[in-house]
Tab-separated table of C-alpha atoms and ligand atoms in Angstrom:
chain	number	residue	atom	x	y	z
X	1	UNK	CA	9.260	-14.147	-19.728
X	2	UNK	CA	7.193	-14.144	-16.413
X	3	UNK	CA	4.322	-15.602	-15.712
X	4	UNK	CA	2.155	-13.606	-16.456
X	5	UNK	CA	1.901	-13.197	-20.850
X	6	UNK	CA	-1.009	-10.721	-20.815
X	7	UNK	CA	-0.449	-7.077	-19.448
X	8	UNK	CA	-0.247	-3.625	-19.660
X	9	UNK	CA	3.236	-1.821	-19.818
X	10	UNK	CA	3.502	2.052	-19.408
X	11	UNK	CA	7.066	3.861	-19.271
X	12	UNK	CA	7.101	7.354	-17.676
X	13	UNK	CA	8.633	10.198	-19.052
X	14	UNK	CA	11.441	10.461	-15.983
X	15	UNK	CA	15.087	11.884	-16.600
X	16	UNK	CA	17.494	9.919	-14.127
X	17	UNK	CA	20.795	11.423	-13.253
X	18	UNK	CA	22.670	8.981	-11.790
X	19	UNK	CA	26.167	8.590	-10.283
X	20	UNK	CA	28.505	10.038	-7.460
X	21	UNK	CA	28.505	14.260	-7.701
X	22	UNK	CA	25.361	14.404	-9.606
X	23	UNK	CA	23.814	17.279	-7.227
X	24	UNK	CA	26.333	19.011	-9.130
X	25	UNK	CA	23.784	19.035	-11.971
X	26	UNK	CA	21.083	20.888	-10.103
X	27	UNK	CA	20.908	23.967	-11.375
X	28	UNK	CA	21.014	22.368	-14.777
X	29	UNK	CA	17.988	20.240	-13.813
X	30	UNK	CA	15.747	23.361	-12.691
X	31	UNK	CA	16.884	25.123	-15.950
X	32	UNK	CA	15.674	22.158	-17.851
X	33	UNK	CA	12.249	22.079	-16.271
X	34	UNK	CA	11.318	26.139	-16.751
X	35	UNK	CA	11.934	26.745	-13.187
X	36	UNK	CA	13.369	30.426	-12.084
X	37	UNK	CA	11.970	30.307	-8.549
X	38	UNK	CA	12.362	26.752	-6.721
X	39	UNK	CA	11.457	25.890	-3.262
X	40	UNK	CA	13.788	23.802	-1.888
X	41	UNK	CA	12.444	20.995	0.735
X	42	UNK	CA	14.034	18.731	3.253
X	43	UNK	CA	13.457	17.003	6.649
X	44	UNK	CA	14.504	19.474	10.013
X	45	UNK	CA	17.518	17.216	10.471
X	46	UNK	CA	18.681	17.272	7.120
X	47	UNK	CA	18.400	21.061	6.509
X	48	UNK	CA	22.141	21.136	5.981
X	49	UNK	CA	21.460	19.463	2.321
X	50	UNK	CA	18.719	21.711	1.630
X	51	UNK	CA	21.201	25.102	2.445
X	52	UNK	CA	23.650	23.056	0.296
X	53	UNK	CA	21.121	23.117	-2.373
X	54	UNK	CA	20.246	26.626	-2.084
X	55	UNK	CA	23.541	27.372	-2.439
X	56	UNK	CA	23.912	25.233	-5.738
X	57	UNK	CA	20.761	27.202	-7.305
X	58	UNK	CA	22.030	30.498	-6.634
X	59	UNK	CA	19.172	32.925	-8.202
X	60	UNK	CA	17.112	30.083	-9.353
X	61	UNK	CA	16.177	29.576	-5.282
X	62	UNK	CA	13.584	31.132	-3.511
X	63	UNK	CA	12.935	30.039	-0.526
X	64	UNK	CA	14.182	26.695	1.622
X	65	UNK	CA	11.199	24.131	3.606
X	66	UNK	CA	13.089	21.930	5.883
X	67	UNK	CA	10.022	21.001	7.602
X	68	UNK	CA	9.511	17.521	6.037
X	69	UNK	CA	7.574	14.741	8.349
X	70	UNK	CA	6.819	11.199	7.857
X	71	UNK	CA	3.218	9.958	6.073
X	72	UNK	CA	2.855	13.589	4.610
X	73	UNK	CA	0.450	15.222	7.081
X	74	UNK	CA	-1.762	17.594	5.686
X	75	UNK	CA	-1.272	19.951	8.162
X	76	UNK	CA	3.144	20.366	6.998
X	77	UNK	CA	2.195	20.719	3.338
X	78	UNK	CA	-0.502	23.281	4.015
X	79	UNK	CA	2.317	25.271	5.710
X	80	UNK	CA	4.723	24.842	2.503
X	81	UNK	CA	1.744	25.910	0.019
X	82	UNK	CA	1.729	29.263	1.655
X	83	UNK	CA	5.458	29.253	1.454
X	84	UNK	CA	4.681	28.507	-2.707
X	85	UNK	CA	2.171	31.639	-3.037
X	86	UNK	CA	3.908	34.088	-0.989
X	87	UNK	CA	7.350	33.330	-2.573
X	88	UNK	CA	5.794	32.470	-6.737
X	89	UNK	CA	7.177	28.993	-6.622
X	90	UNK	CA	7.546	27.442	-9.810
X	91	UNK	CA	9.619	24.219	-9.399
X	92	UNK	CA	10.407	22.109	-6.697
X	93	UNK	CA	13.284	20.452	-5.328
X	94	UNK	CA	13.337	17.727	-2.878
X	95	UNK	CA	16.192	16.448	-1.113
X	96	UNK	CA	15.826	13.802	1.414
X	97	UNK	CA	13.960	10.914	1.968
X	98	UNK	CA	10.513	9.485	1.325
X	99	UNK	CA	9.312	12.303	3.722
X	100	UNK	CA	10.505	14.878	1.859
X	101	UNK	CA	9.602	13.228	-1.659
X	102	UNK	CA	6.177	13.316	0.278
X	103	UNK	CA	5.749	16.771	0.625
X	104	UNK	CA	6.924	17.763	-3.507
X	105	UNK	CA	4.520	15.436	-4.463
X	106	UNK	CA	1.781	16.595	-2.103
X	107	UNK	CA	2.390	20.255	-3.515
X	108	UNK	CA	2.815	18.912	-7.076
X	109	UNK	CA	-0.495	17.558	-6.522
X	110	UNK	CA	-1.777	20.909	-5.525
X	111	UNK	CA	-0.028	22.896	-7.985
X	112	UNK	CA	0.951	21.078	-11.342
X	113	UNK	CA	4.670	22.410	-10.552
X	114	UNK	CA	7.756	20.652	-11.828
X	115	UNK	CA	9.586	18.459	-8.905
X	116	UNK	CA	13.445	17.666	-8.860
X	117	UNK	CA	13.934	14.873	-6.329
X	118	UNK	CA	17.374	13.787	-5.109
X	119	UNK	CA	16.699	10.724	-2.829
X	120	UNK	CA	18.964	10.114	0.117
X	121	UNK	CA	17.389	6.828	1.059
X	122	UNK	CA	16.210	3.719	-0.593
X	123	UNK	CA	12.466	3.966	-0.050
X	124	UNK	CA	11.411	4.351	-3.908
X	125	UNK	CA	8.824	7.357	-3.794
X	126	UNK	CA	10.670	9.490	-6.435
X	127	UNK	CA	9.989	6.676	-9.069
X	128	UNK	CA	6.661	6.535	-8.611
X	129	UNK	CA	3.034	8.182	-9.361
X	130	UNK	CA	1.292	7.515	-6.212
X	131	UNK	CA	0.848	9.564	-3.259
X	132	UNK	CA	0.053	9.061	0.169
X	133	UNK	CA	-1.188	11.453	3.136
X	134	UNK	CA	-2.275	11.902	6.419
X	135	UNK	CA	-4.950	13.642	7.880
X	136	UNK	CA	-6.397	13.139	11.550
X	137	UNK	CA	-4.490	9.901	11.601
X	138	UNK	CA	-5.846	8.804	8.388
X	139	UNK	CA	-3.661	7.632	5.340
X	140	UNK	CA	-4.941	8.423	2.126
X	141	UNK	CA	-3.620	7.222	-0.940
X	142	UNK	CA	-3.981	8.485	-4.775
X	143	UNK	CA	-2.225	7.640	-7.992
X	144	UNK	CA	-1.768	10.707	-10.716
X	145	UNK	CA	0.865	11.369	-13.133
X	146	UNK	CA	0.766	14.604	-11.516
X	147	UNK	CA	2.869	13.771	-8.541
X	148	UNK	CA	5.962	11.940	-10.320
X	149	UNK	CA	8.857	14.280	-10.312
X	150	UNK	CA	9.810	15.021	-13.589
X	151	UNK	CA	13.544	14.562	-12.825
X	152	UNK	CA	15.408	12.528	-10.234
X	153	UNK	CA	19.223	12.881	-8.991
X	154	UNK	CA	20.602	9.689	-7.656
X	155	UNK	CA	23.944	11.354	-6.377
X	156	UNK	CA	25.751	7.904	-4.088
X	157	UNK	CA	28.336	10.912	-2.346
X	158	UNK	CA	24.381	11.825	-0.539
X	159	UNK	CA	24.120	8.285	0.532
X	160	UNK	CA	27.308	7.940	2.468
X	161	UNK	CA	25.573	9.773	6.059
X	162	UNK	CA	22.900	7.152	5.673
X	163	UNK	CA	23.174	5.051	9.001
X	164	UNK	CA	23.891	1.171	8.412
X	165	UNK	CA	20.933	0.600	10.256
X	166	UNK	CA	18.783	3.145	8.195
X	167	UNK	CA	20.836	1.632	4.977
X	168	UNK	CA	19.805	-2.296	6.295
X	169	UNK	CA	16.353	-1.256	6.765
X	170	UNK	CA	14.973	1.129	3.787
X	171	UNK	CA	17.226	-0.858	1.585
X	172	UNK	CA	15.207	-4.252	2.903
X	173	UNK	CA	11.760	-1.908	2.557
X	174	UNK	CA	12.680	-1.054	-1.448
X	175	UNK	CA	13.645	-5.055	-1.702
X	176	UNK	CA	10.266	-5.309	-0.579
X	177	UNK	CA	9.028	-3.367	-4.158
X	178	UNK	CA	10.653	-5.272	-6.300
X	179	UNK	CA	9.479	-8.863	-4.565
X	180	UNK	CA	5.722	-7.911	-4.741
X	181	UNK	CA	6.512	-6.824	-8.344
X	182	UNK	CA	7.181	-10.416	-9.238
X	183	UNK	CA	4.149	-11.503	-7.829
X	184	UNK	CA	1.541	-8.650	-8.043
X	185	UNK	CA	-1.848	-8.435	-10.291
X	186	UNK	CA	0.066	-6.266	-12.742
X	187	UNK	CA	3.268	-7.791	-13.532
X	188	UNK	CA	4.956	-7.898	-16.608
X	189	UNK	CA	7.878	-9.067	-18.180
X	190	UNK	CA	9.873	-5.829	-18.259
X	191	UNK	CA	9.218	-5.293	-14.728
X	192	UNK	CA	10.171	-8.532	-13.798
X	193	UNK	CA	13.202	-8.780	-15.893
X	194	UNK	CA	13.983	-5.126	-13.687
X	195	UNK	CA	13.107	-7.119	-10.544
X	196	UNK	CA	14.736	-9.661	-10.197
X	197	UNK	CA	18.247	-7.872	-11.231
X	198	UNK	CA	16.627	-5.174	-8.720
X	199	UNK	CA	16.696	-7.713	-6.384
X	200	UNK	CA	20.311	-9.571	-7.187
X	201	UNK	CA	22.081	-5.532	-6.821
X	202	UNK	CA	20.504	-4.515	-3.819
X	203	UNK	CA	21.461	-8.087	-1.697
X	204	UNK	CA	24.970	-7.404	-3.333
X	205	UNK	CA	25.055	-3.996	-2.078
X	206	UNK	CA	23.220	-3.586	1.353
X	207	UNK	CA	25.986	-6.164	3.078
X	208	UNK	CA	29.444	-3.833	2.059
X	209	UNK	CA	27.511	-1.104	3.429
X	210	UNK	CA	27.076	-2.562	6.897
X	211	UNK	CA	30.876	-3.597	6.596
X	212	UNK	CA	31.795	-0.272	6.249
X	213	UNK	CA	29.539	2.517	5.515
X	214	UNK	CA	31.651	4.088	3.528
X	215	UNK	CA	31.928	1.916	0.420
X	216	UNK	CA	31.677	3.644	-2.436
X	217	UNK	CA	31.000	0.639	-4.469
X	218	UNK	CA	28.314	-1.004	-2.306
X	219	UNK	CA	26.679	2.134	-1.737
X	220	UNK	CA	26.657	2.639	-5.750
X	221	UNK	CA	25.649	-0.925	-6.449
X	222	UNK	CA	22.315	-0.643	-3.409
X	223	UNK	CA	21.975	2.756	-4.727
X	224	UNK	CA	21.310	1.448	-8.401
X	225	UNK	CA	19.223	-1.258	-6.705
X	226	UNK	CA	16.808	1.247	-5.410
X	227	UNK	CA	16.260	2.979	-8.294
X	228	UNK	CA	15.112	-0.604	-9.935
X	229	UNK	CA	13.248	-1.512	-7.151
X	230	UNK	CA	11.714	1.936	-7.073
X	231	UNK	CA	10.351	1.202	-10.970
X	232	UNK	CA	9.179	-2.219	-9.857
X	233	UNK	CA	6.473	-0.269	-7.597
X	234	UNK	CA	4.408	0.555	-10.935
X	235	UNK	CA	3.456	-3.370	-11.069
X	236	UNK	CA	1.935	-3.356	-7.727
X	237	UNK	CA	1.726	-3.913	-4.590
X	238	UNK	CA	0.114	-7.182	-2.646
X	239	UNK	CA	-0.025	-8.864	0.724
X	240	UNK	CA	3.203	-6.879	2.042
X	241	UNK	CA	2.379	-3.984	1.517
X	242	UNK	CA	-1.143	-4.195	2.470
X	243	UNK	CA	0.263	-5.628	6.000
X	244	UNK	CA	2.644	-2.778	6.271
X	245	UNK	CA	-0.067	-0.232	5.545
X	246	UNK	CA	-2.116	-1.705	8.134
X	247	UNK	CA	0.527	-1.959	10.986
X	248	UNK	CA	2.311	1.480	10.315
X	249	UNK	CA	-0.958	3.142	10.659
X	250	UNK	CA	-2.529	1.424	13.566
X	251	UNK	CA	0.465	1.213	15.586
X	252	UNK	CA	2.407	4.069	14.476
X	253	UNK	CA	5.661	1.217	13.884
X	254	UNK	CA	8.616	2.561	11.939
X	255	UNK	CA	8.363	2.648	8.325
X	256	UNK	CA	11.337	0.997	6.716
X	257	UNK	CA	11.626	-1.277	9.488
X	258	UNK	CA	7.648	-2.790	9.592
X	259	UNK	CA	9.381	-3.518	5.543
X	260	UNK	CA	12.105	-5.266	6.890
X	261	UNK	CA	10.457	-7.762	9.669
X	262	UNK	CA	7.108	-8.384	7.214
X	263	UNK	CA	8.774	-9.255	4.217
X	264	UNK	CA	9.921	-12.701	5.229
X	265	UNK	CA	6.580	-13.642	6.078
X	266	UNK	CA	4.334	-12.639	3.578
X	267	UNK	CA	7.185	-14.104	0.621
X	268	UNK	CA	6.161	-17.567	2.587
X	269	UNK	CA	2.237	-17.033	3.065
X	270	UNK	CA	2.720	-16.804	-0.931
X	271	UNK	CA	4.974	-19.542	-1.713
X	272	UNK	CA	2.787	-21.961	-2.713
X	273	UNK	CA	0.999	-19.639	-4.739
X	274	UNK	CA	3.729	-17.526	-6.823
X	275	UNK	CA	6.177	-20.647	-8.134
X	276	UNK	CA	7.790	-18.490	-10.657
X	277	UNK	CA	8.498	-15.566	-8.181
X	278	UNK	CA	10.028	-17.639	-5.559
X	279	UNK	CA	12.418	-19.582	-8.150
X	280	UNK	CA	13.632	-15.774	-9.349
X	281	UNK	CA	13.669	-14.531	-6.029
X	282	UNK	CA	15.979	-17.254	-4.530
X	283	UNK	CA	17.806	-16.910	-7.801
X	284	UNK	CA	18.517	-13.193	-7.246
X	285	UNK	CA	19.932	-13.708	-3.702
X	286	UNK	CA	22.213	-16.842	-4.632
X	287	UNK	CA	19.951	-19.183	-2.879
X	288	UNK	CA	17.834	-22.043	-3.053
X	289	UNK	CA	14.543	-20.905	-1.602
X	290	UNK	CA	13.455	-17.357	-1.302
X	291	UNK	CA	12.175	-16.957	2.384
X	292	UNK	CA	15.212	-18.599	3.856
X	293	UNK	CA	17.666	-16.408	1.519
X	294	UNK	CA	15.604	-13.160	2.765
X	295	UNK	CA	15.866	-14.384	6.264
X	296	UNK	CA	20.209	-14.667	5.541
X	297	UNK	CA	20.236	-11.626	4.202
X	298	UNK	CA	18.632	-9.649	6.809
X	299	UNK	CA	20.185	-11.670	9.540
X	300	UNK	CA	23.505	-10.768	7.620
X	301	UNK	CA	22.931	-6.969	7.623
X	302	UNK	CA	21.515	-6.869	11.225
X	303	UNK	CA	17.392	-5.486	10.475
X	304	UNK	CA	14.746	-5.934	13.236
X	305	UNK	CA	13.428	-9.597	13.118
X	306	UNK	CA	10.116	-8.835	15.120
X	307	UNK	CA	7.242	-6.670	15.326
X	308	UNK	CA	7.228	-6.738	19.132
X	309	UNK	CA	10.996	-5.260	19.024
X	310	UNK	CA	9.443	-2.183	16.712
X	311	UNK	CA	6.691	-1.590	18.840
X	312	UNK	CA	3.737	-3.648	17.927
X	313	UNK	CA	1.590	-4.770	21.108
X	314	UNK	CA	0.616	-8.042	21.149
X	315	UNK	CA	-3.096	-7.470	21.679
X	316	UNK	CA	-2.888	-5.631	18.321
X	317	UNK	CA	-2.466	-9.063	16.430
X	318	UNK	CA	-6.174	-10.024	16.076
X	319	UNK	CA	-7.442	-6.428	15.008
X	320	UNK	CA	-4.841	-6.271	12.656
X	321	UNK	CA	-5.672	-9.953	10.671
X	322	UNK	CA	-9.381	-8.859	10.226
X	323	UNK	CA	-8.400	-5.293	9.455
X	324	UNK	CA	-6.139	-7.052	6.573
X	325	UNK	CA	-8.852	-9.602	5.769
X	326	UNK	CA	-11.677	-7.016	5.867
X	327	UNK	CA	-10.263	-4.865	2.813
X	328	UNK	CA	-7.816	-6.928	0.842
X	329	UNK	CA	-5.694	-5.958	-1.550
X	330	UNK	CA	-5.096	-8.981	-4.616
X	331	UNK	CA	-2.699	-11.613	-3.804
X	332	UNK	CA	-1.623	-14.583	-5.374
X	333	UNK	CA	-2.889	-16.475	-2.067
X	334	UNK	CA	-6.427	-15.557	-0.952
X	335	UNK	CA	-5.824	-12.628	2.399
X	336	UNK	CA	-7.853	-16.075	5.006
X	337	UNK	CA	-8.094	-14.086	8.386
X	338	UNK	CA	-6.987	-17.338	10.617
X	339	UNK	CA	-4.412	-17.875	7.920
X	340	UNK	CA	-3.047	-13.987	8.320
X	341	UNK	CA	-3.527	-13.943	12.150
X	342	UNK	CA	-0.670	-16.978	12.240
X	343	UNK	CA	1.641	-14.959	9.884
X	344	UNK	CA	1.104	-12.043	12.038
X	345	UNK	CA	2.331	-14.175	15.215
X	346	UNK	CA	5.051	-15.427	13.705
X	347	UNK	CA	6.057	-11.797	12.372
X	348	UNK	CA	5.318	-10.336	15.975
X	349	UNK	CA	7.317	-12.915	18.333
X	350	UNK	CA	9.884	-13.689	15.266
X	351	UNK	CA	9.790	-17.247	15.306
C	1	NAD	P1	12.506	9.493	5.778
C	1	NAD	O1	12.444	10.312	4.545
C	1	NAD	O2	11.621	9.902	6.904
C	1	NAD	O3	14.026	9.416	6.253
C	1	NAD	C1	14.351	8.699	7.435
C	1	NAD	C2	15.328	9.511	8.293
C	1	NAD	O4	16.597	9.467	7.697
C	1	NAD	C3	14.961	10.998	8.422
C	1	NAD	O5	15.182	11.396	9.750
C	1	NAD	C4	15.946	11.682	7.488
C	1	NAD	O6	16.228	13.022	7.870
C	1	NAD	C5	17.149	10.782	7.592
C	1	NAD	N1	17.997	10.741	6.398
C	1	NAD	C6	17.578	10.691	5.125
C	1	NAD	N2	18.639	10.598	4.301
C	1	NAD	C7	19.751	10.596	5.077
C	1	NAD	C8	21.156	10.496	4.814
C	1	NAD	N3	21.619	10.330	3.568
C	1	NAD	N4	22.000	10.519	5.862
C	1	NAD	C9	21.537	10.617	7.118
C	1	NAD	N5	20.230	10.698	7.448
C	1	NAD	C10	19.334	10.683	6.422
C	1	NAD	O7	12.148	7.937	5.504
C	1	NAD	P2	12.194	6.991	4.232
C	1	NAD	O8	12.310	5.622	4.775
C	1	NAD	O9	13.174	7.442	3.212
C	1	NAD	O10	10.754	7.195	3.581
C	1	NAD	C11	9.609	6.755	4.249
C	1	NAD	C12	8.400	7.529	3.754
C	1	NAD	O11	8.317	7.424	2.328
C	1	NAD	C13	7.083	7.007	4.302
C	1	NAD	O12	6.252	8.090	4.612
C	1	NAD	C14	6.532	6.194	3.142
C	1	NAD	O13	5.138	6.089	3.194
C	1	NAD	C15	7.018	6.976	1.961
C	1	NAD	N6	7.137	6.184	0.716
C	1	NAD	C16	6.299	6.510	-0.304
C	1	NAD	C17	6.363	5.810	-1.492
C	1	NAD	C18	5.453	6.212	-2.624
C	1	NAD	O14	5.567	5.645	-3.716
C	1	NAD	N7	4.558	7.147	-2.433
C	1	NAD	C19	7.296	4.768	-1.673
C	1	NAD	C20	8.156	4.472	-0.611
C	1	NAD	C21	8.065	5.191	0.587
């Protein structure tokens, strides 16, 4: 059991379809949910999958979005919801990344409508009932049942295209999920039980696929990862993701990749203070201590090991610790402003 022996625990109502050729079951999927007249959404570069999908629905399409962009900005999913009235959308599918998970759940929010995601990444957002947006350079974030698809695809044949660069880092940025799940507010046993083994798969996984991209059996096993580390999310988040929120919006840094390079450091600002989720976290990765088996494993798959390589400018350091400091998020260790400004120099020059 974790640590933690008094919690909440709610299971969503999700239907996972998992395994290679599962986009084969799409039509099935929109048939299940009531849907006759689906809008179809993807990134621009990855408009290819969303023809593919049309295709697959026959009839039951309607109309294909491939205009997708990262942090859900208003502005995009204000252009798909007059793609949903003029066409009488009733279901959604989503193929792509986090981006395009975005905008079904931004819609979903909108509308009530019935979402079919089929993740091509590892970044999580298809397993989870939060939200986030951008407006005038703002981030917004909200938490409904409303925006959880109601059934997800994980189809490992989509997976193959992925980069092993993009693999490394949004498999290191759903790692990141399952690690604050072991330490957050709202852990619980189940969740950590899913962690850690979230954890352990993902590590096994992410390494074969920078070997050779590929691997049908690495890409399976850090596919199957993701999906656990995706279902960690609903524990929390803490001092990671608080520091990624921060830098990604001030600095505009890559997503996946602010993941990769923080996640080291904030597992060590909380080392002293989260015994039990260091000891499962080195356990999951083979190791003896968590921060140096992180630091192996990215080293090992090749992520970005500073902020200054993704962008960050020095002279951002200090705004960024009291921006942190100013509105914390709960952490096992206290958010100390002097205490987060040294993390954040270590994290920027990658010492
Ligand atoms: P992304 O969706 O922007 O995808 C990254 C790039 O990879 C895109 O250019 C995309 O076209 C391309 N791509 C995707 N799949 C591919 C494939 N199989 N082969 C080749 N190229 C492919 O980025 P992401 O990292 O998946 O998601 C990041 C976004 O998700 C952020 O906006 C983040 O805030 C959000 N997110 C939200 C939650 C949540 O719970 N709400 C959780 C995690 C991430």
């Amino acid at each position: 059991m974790s640590d933690n022996a008094t919690f909440d625990y709610t299971s969503a109502a999700v239907k996972v379809l998992f395994g290679a050729g599962r986009l084969a079951d799409v039509a099935n999927a929109v048939e299940g949910l009531g849907g006759r007249r689906c809008l179809v959404l993807s990134t621009p570069g990855r408009e290819n999958l969303a023809r593919d999908v049309e295709t697959r629905l026959g009839g039951l399409a309607a109309a294909v979005f491939p205009g997708a962009r990262m942090h859900t900005p208003v502005g995009v999913t204000e252009n798909a919801m007059t793609v949903v009235a003029s066409e009488g959308i009733d279901c959604l599918v989503a193929i792509g990344g986090g981006s395009t998970i975005g905008l079904a759940k931004a819609i979903a929010w909108r509308t009530g409508l019935p979402q079919v995601a089929i993740p091509t990444t590892y970044a999580g957002s298809e397993m989870t009932a939060v939200l986030g947006e951008t407006a005038e350079g703002k981030k917004t974030t909200r938490r409904s049942g409303e925006v959880r698809p109601e059934v997800v695809i994980y189809d490992v044949d989509l997976t193959l295209t992925l980069p092993p660069r993009t693999s490394a880092v949004s498999g290191m940025n759903a790692m990141a999920h399952a690690v604050e799940a072991l330490y957050a507010e709202n852990r619980n046993p189940v969740l950590t039980l899913l962690a850690e083994d979230a954890i352990r798969t993902l590590a096994g996984g992410l390494p074969g696929i920078i070997d050779d991209p590929s691997d049908r059996a690495a890409r399976t096993e850090a596919l199957y990862g993701a999906w656990l580390c995706g279902m960690c999310l609903e524990a929390g988040v803490a001092l990671h993701h608080k520091l990624c929120h921060v830098l990604g919006g001030a600095f505009d840094l890559p997503h996946a990749e602010t993941h990769a390079v923080v996640l080291p450091y904030a597992v060590a600002y909380n080392a002293s203070a989260a015994p039990d989720a260091m000891a499962r976290i080195a356990r999951a990765l083979g190791t003896g201590d968590a921060v140096s088996g992180l630091i192996d494993l990215e080293r090992r798959i090749g992520t970005p090991r500073s902020l200054r390589e993704i962008g960050m400018p020095e002279e951002g350091i200090d705004r960024a610790a009291r921006s942190v400091a100013a509105n914390p998020y709960w952490n096992p260790r206290p958010m100390d402003e002097d205490a987060l400004r040294d993390l954040l120099r270590a994290a920027w020059a990658g010492s």
